[in-house]
Structure formats: structure tokens, C-alpha cells
Amino acid sequence: LFKSIHRANKAKRSDLGLTVAEGVRLVSDILANEESRKLVRRIVISESLLYDGEDSDQYQNQLQHWLHVVDQESKQRKAEYDADRGN
């Protein structure tokens, strides 16, 4: 699925100045950096990466942590936006 999305939208992403980052470690590193994290617009991951068992490696654990951080920041921005609009 990801590969087909990646190929199908390549021209459009190029027009918009967007790129795709693949790999648990690369995505974790991007999310760990506050400046680069602000540039992230969408995260698409395989459900198997969310498995939190004894087979999880350090990168999967880091990714789960940073996905939680991004989720909390997103909720905070939405709440601030809604408050500014009087909702």
C-alpha cells in the first residue's frame, strides 16, 4: 500500500515540495527533532509496527513514543485553534 501511494503521488508531492521518509529509525529521528517534527504532515505506518511485545526493538519503542508525542502536540494545537476561534 505504501509503495503504491509513494509512486502514485510522486509528481504531486514534487509540485508541493513534499517528500516521503521511510523506515522506523529515520521516522523516529525526524520526530525526535522538534524542528523537523513541525514539518511532518502525515504519518502512515504498518499496524505490525505498533506491536508492543517482547519482539519490539528499540526503534519500534522509540517510534511509539514519538507517535504519542506527535499525537499530544496535535491535540494541543487543535485545542488552541478552537479556543482562538471561540469554539
Tab-separated table of C-alpha atoms in Angstrom:
chain	number	residue	atom	x	y	z
A	1	LEU	CA	0.000	0.000	0.000
A	2	PHE	CA	2.689	2.466	0.996
A	3	LYS	CA	4.736	1.826	-2.139
A	4	SER	CA	1.719	2.400	-4.368
A	5	ILE	CA	0.883	5.651	-2.553
A	6	HIS	CA	4.514	6.701	-2.799
A	7	ARG	CA	4.691	6.117	-6.569
A	8	ALA	CA	1.205	7.367	-7.433
A	9	ASN	CA	1.667	10.772	-5.837
A	10	LYS	CA	5.308	11.445	-6.722
A	11	ALA	CA	4.600	14.209	-9.254
A	12	LYS	CA	2.077	15.917	-6.993
A	13	ARG	CA	4.410	15.717	-3.972
A	14	SER	CA	7.182	17.222	-6.082
A	15	ASP	CA	4.929	20.111	-7.125
A	16	LEU	CA	4.096	20.773	-3.470
A	17	GLY	CA	7.677	20.411	-2.231
A	18	LEU	CA	6.848	17.346	-0.143
A	19	THR	CA	8.827	14.182	0.452
A	20	VAL	CA	8.352	10.746	1.983
A	21	ALA	CA	10.512	9.322	4.771
A	22	GLU	CA	10.618	5.541	5.057
A	23	GLY	CA	11.917	3.374	7.861
A	24	VAL	CA	11.333	3.151	11.581
A	25	ARG	CA	14.686	4.668	12.537
A	26	LEU	CA	14.510	7.579	10.065
A	27	VAL	CA	10.936	8.471	11.027
A	28	SER	CA	11.813	8.223	14.744
A	29	ASP	CA	14.817	10.513	14.228
A	30	ILE	CA	12.668	13.046	12.344
A	31	LEU	CA	10.027	13.021	15.069
A	32	ALA	CA	12.638	13.280	17.828
A	33	ASN	CA	13.870	16.608	16.462
A	34	GLU	CA	11.496	19.418	17.427
A	35	GLU	CA	12.210	21.458	14.297
A	36	SER	CA	11.782	18.592	11.835
A	37	ARG	CA	8.741	17.308	13.761
A	38	LYS	CA	6.967	20.586	12.924
A	39	LEU	CA	7.335	19.765	9.220
A	40	VAL	CA	5.526	16.413	9.451
A	41	ARG	CA	2.024	16.471	7.983
A	42	ARG	CA	1.041	12.807	7.714
A	43	ILE	CA	2.306	9.571	9.227
A	44	VAL	CA	1.411	6.252	7.638
A	45	ILE	CA	2.619	3.149	9.448
A	46	SER	CA	2.076	-0.573	9.332
A	47	GLU	CA	-0.016	-1.969	12.183
A	48	SER	CA	2.707	-4.534	12.812
A	49	LEU	CA	4.986	-1.717	13.983
A	50	LEU	CA	2.588	-0.923	16.799
A	51	TYR	CA	3.015	-4.382	18.288
A	52	ASP	CA	4.264	-3.812	21.829
A	53	GLY	CA	5.502	-7.281	22.697
A	54	GLU	CA	8.810	-8.775	23.611
A	55	ASP	CA	9.812	-8.772	19.929
A	56	SER	CA	9.681	-4.957	19.768
A	57	ASP	CA	13.099	-3.465	19.210
A	58	GLN	CA	14.417	-0.141	20.447
A	59	TYR	CA	13.432	1.646	17.237
A	60	GLN	CA	9.844	0.416	17.411
A	61	ASN	CA	9.697	1.566	21.035
A	62	GLN	CA	11.120	4.963	20.097
A	63	LEU	CA	8.650	5.290	17.244
A	64	GLN	CA	5.739	4.516	19.561
A	65	HIS	CA	6.978	7.168	21.983
A	66	TRP	CA	7.301	9.828	19.281
A	67	LEU	CA	3.930	8.943	17.755
A	68	HIS	CA	2.420	9.601	21.194
A	69	VAL	CA	4.264	12.939	21.435
A	70	VAL	CA	3.068	13.976	17.963
A	71	ASP	CA	-0.496	12.977	18.844
A	72	GLN	CA	-0.442	15.053	22.034
A	73	GLU	CA	1.045	18.074	20.243
A	74	SER	CA	-1.582	17.792	17.521
A	75	LYS	CA	-4.391	17.689	20.081
A	76	GLN	CA	-2.911	20.706	21.860
A	77	ARG	CA	-2.687	22.721	18.618
A	78	LYS	CA	-6.289	21.838	17.768
A	79	ALA	CA	-7.490	22.888	21.226
A	80	GLU	CA	-5.622	26.196	20.924
A	81	TYR	CA	-7.039	26.767	17.437
A	82	ASP	CA	-10.573	26.032	18.638
A	83	ALA	CA	-10.128	28.329	21.648
A	84	ASP	CA	-8.917	31.146	19.398
A	85	ARG	CA	-11.977	30.722	17.188
A	86	GLY	CA	-14.307	30.710	20.198
A	87	ASN	CA	-15.391	27.070	19.839
